[in-house]
Amino acid sequence: MKERQLMNFAYTIAGSESAGAAGLQVDIRTFHQLGTFGLGTLTCVVALHPDNNWGHSFTPMPADLIAEQIAAATATYDLDTVKIGMLGTVPTIEVVAENLRKQPWKNVIVDPVLICKGQEPGQAFDTDKALREQVLSQATVTTPNHFEALTLSGMDSITTIDDMIEAGKRITEHGPKAVVVKGGIDFPGDEAVDVLWDGEEATIYRAPKVGEHRVNGAGCTLAAAITAELAKGTELRQAVQVAKDMVTAGIRGRISAHPPFDTVWQGAYQN
Ligand code: PXL
């Protein structure tokens, strides 16, 4: 009989975006590209509407189905690393938070997807609050984009690297030990700058901006790559570097798509 593989597992709890430019599909592709065994629990289904200016529709999974999927995944393997992506509703946030508490985790990476197009603003307030109190409080690492960093830090503007560090510090007050503030296309200048605040010191990551346009899947890929690297035991600062390199390669090697934005290609990154 052949030897069994020794495996590092990367687990995502996220939504489906059927065009594969965000969510669970991006996570699994990223996990695989970085040599981990990817598995996932579905929280919601997002569908793009080509006839309605590429708007989104959003349908949550029933809470008991989410609980059932988490129970199955965590019973099948000894998991210690989980990435949380789009949750989107208070019942989903509650069931994920409650089920996460059922076992210890070494790494909980929360991509704080705050609002999904197609949601009512009133509803977004409740989901933001629940996400902060129930899920972000369990995070070891969180990866806000510019807008999410403003919301979670309560700052009026984030335009400098010092602002990004300050935002990271403030966001640790919600619970996460480490924060990766993504500058992305919204950060002024010709570099894409991300800042890791690890609770003690800041590390700055820079890469030349590739073009002027947004590319779908960059945020999901960054958080998923950090997740895969942490699952392999890579130290956090190096995990963020690998993730940054993968996103840069994936944007350079992007796939052309019919919506306004192209799609990141995780396969463009070679270790
Ligand atoms: O990038 C945020 C995001 C995450 N997960 C899913 C999404 C989106 C954005 O559209 O559809 C499933």
Coordinates of C-alpha atoms and ligand atoms in Angstrom, one line a residue:
M1 CA 0.0 0.0 0.0
K2 CA 1.3 3.5 -0.8
E3 CA 2.2 5.9 1.9
R4 CA -0.4 8.5 2.7
Q5 CA 0.3 12.1 2.0
L6 CA 1.2 14.5 4.7
M7 CA -1.0 17.4 3.9
N8 CA -1.5 21.0 4.9
F9 CA -5.2 21.9 4.8
A10 CA -6.5 25.3 3.8
Y11 CA -10.2 25.7 4.6
T12 CA -12.4 28.5 3.3
I13 CA -15.9 29.6 4.5
A14 CA -17.1 31.8 1.6
G15 CA -19.5 32.6 -1.1
S16 CA -19.7 31.4 -4.7
E17 CA -19.3 33.8 -7.6
S18 CA -20.1 31.6 -10.5
A19 CA -17.8 33.4 -12.9
G20 CA -14.9 32.4 -10.6
A21 CA -13.6 35.9 -10.2
A22 CA -14.2 36.1 -6.4
G23 CA -15.1 34.0 -3.5
L24 CA -14.7 30.3 -2.9
Q25 CA -13.6 29.5 -6.4
V26 CA -10.6 32.0 -6.1
D27 CA -9.8 30.6 -2.7
I28 CA -9.6 27.0 -3.8
R29 CA -7.5 27.9 -6.9
T30 CA -5.1 29.9 -4.7
F31 CA -4.9 27.1 -2.1
H32 CA -4.1 24.6 -4.8
Q33 CA -1.5 26.7 -6.5
L34 CA 0.4 27.1 -3.2
G35 CA 0.5 23.4 -2.6
T36 CA -2.2 23.0 0.1
F37 CA -5.3 20.9 0.1
G38 CA -8.2 23.3 -0.4
L39 CA -11.7 22.7 0.9
G40 CA -14.6 25.0 1.4
T41 CA -18.0 25.6 2.9
L42 CA -20.5 27.7 0.9
T43 CA -22.2 30.7 2.7
C44 CA -24.0 32.3 -0.2
V45 CA -24.4 32.4 -4.0
V46 CA -23.6 35.6 -5.9
A47 CA -24.6 35.8 -9.6
L48 CA -23.6 38.5 -12.0
H49 CA -26.3 39.9 -14.2
P50 CA -24.9 40.7 -17.6
D51 CA -28.2 42.2 -18.7
N52 CA -28.3 44.5 -15.8
N53 CA -25.0 46.3 -16.1
W54 CA -23.2 43.4 -14.4
G55 CA -25.0 43.9 -11.1
H56 CA -25.0 41.2 -8.5
S57 CA -27.7 39.1 -7.0
F58 CA -27.1 37.6 -3.6
T59 CA -28.7 34.5 -2.1
P60 CA -27.7 33.3 1.4
M61 CA -27.5 29.6 2.2
P62 CA -29.8 28.4 5.0
A63 CA -28.0 28.6 8.4
D64 CA -28.5 24.9 9.2
L65 CA -26.9 24.0 5.9
I66 CA -23.8 26.1 6.7
A67 CA -23.6 24.4 10.1
E68 CA -23.8 21.0 8.5
Q69 CA -21.0 21.8 6.0
I70 CA -18.7 23.1 8.8
A71 CA -19.4 20.0 10.9
A72 CA -18.6 17.7 7.9
A73 CA -15.3 19.5 7.0
T74 CA -14.0 19.7 10.6
A75 CA -14.9 16.1 11.3
T76 CA -13.2 14.8 8.1
Y77 CA -9.7 16.4 8.8
D78 CA -7.8 18.0 11.6
L79 CA -8.1 21.6 10.4
D80 CA -6.2 24.4 12.1
T81 CA -6.4 27.2 9.5
V82 CA -9.5 28.8 8.2
K83 CA -10.3 31.8 5.9
I84 CA -13.6 33.6 6.3
G85 CA -14.8 35.4 3.2
M86 CA -18.3 36.8 2.3
L87 CA -20.9 36.1 4.9
G88 CA -23.5 38.8 4.1
T89 CA -26.3 38.3 6.6
V90 CA -26.7 38.3 10.4
P91 CA -27.9 34.7 10.6
T92 CA -24.9 33.5 8.5
I93 CA -22.5 35.5 10.6
E94 CA -24.0 34.0 13.8
V95 CA -23.9 30.4 12.6
V96 CA -20.3 30.7 11.4
A97 CA -19.2 32.4 14.6
E98 CA -20.8 29.8 16.7
N99 CA -19.4 26.9 14.8
L100 CA -15.9 28.3 14.7
R101 CA -15.9 28.3 18.5
K102 CA -16.4 24.6 18.6
Q103 CA -12.7 23.8 18.1
P104 CA -9.3 25.6 18.5
W105 CA -7.8 27.3 15.4
K106 CA -4.2 28.3 14.9
N107 CA -5.0 30.8 12.1
V108 CA -8.3 32.5 11.4
I109 CA -8.0 34.8 8.4
V110 CA -10.9 37.2 8.0
D111 CA -11.4 39.1 4.8
P112 CA -13.9 41.6 6.1
V113 CA -16.3 41.8 3.1
L114 CA -18.5 44.5 4.5
I115 CA -21.1 45.2 1.8
C116 CA -22.2 43.3 -1.2
K117 CA -23.9 45.2 -4.0
G118 CA -27.5 44.3 -3.9
Q119 CA -27.8 44.6 -0.2
E120 CA -29.9 47.3 1.5
P121 CA -27.8 49.9 3.4
G122 CA -29.9 49.4 6.5
Q123 CA -29.1 45.7 6.5
A124 CA -25.4 46.4 5.9
F125 CA -25.3 48.3 9.2
D126 CA -26.5 45.2 11.1
T127 CA -24.2 42.9 9.2
D128 CA -21.2 45.1 9.8
K129 CA -21.8 45.2 13.5
A130 CA -22.3 41.5 13.7
L131 CA -19.2 40.8 11.6
R132 CA -17.1 43.0 13.9
E133 CA -18.4 41.6 17.2
Q134 CA -18.7 37.9 16.4
V135 CA -16.3 37.1 13.6
L136 CA -13.5 39.7 13.6
S137 CA -13.2 39.2 17.3
Q138 CA -12.1 35.6 16.6
A139 CA -9.6 36.6 13.8
T140 CA -5.8 36.2 14.0
V141 CA -5.4 38.1 10.8
T142 CA -7.7 40.4 8.9
T143 CA -7.2 41.9 5.4
P144 CA -9.3 45.1 4.9
N145 CA -9.3 47.0 1.7
H146 CA -9.2 50.8 1.7
F147 CA -13.0 51.2 2.3
E148 CA -13.1 48.5 4.9
A149 CA -10.1 50.0 6.7
L150 CA -11.9 53.3 6.9
T151 CA -15.1 51.7 8.2
L152 CA -13.3 49.5 10.8
S153 CA -10.9 52.1 12.0
G154 CA -13.4 54.9 12.1
M155 CA -10.8 57.2 10.4
D156 CA -11.8 59.9 8.0
S157 CA -9.2 59.3 5.5
I158 CA -6.3 57.0 4.8
T159 CA -3.9 58.5 2.3
T160 CA -0.4 57.8 3.7
I161 CA 1.5 54.8 4.9
D162 CA 1.4 56.3 8.4
D163 CA -2.4 56.4 8.1
M164 CA -2.4 52.7 7.0
I165 CA -0.3 51.8 10.1
E166 CA -2.7 53.8 12.3
A167 CA -5.7 52.0 10.7
G168 CA -4.0 48.6 11.4
K169 CA -3.4 49.5 15.0
R170 CA -7.0 50.7 15.5
I171 CA -8.4 47.6 13.8
T172 CA -6.6 45.3 16.3
E173 CA -8.9 46.7 18.9
H174 CA -11.7 44.6 17.4
G175 CA -9.7 41.5 18.2
P176 CA -7.4 40.5 15.3
K177 CA -3.7 40.1 16.3
A178 CA -2.5 41.3 12.9
V179 CA -4.0 43.5 10.1
V180 CA -3.0 43.7 6.5
V181 CA -4.3 47.1 5.2
K182 CA -4.5 46.9 1.4
G183 CA -3.8 50.1 -0.5
G184 CA -4.8 48.8 -3.9
I185 CA -5.8 51.1 -6.7
D186 CA -7.3 53.6 -4.2
F187 CA -3.9 54.4 -2.6
P188 CA -2.3 57.5 -4.3
G189 CA 0.9 57.1 -6.4
D190 CA 2.2 54.6 -8.8
E191 CA 2.9 51.8 -6.3
A192 CA 0.4 49.3 -4.9
V193 CA 1.2 49.5 -1.2
D194 CA 0.0 47.1 1.5
V195 CA 0.9 47.4 5.2
L196 CA 1.1 44.6 7.8
W197 CA 0.6 45.7 11.4
D198 CA 1.4 42.6 13.5
G199 CA 0.7 44.1 16.9
E200 CA 4.3 45.1 17.4
E201 CA 5.7 46.4 14.1
A202 CA 4.7 47.5 10.6
T203 CA 6.0 45.9 7.4
I204 CA 5.5 47.7 4.1
Y205 CA 5.0 45.8 0.9
R206 CA 5.3 47.6 -2.4
A207 CA 4.9 46.7 -6.1
P208 CA 4.5 48.8 -9.1
K209 CA 0.8 49.3 -10.0
V210 CA -0.2 47.3 -13.0
G211 CA -2.4 49.5 -15.1
E212 CA -5.1 51.9 -13.8
H213 CA -8.0 49.5 -13.5
R214 CA -9.4 47.3 -10.9
V215 CA -9.0 43.6 -11.4
N216 CA -11.5 41.1 -9.9
G217 CA -10.2 38.6 -7.4
A218 CA -7.2 40.5 -6.1
G219 CA -8.5 40.8 -2.5
C220 CA -9.7 37.2 -2.3
T221 CA -6.4 36.0 -3.7
L222 CA -4.3 37.9 -1.2
A223 CA -6.2 36.6 1.8
A224 CA -6.3 33.1 0.4
A225 CA -2.6 33.1 -0.3
I226 CA -1.9 34.3 3.3
T227 CA -4.1 31.5 4.5
A228 CA -2.3 28.8 2.4
E229 CA 1.1 30.0 3.5
L230 CA 0.1 30.1 7.2
A231 CA -1.4 26.6 6.8
K232 CA 2.1 25.4 5.6
G233 CA 3.7 27.0 8.7
T234 CA 5.2 30.0 6.9
E235 CA 5.9 32.9 9.3
L236 CA 3.4 35.8 8.9
R237 CA 5.6 38.4 7.3
Q238 CA 6.8 36.0 4.7
A239 CA 3.3 34.7 4.1
V240 CA 2.2 38.2 3.3
Q241 CA 5.1 38.6 0.9
V242 CA 4.2 35.4 -1.0
A243 CA 0.6 36.6 -1.2
K244 CA 1.7 40.0 -2.5
D245 CA 3.9 38.4 -5.1
M246 CA 1.0 36.1 -6.2
V247 CA -1.4 39.0 -6.6
T248 CA 1.1 41.0 -8.6
A249 CA 1.8 38.0 -10.9
G250 CA -1.9 37.3 -11.1
I251 CA -2.8 40.8 -12.2
R252 CA 0.1 40.8 -14.7
G253 CA -1.2 37.5 -16.1
R254 CA -4.9 38.5 -15.8
I255 CA -7.6 36.9 -17.9
S256 CA -9.6 39.1 -20.1
A257 CA -13.3 39.1 -19.2
H258 CA -16.5 40.7 -20.5
P259 CA -17.5 42.6 -17.3
P260 CA -15.8 46.0 -16.7
F261 CA -13.0 44.3 -14.9
D262 CA -10.6 41.5 -15.9
T263 CA -9.9 38.5 -13.6
V264 CA -6.8 37.7 -11.6
W265 CA -5.1 34.4 -12.7
Q266 CA -3.6 32.6 -9.8
G267 CA -1.8 30.2 -12.1
A268 CA 0.5 33.0 -13.2
Y269 CA 2.4 32.7 -9.9
Q270 CA 5.2 30.1 -9.7
N271 CA 6.8 29.4 -6.4
Ligands
PXL1 O1 -14.5 40.5 -3.3 C1 -15.6 40.3 -2.4 C2 -16.4 39.1 -2.7 C3 -16.2 37.9 -2.0 N1 -17.0 36.8 -2.2 C4 -17.9 36.8 -3.2 C5 -18.1 37.9 -4.0 C6 -17.3 39.1 -3.8 C7 -17.5 40.2 -4.6 O2 -18.3 40.2 -5.6 O3 -19.0 37.8 -5.0 C8 -18.6 35.5 -3.4

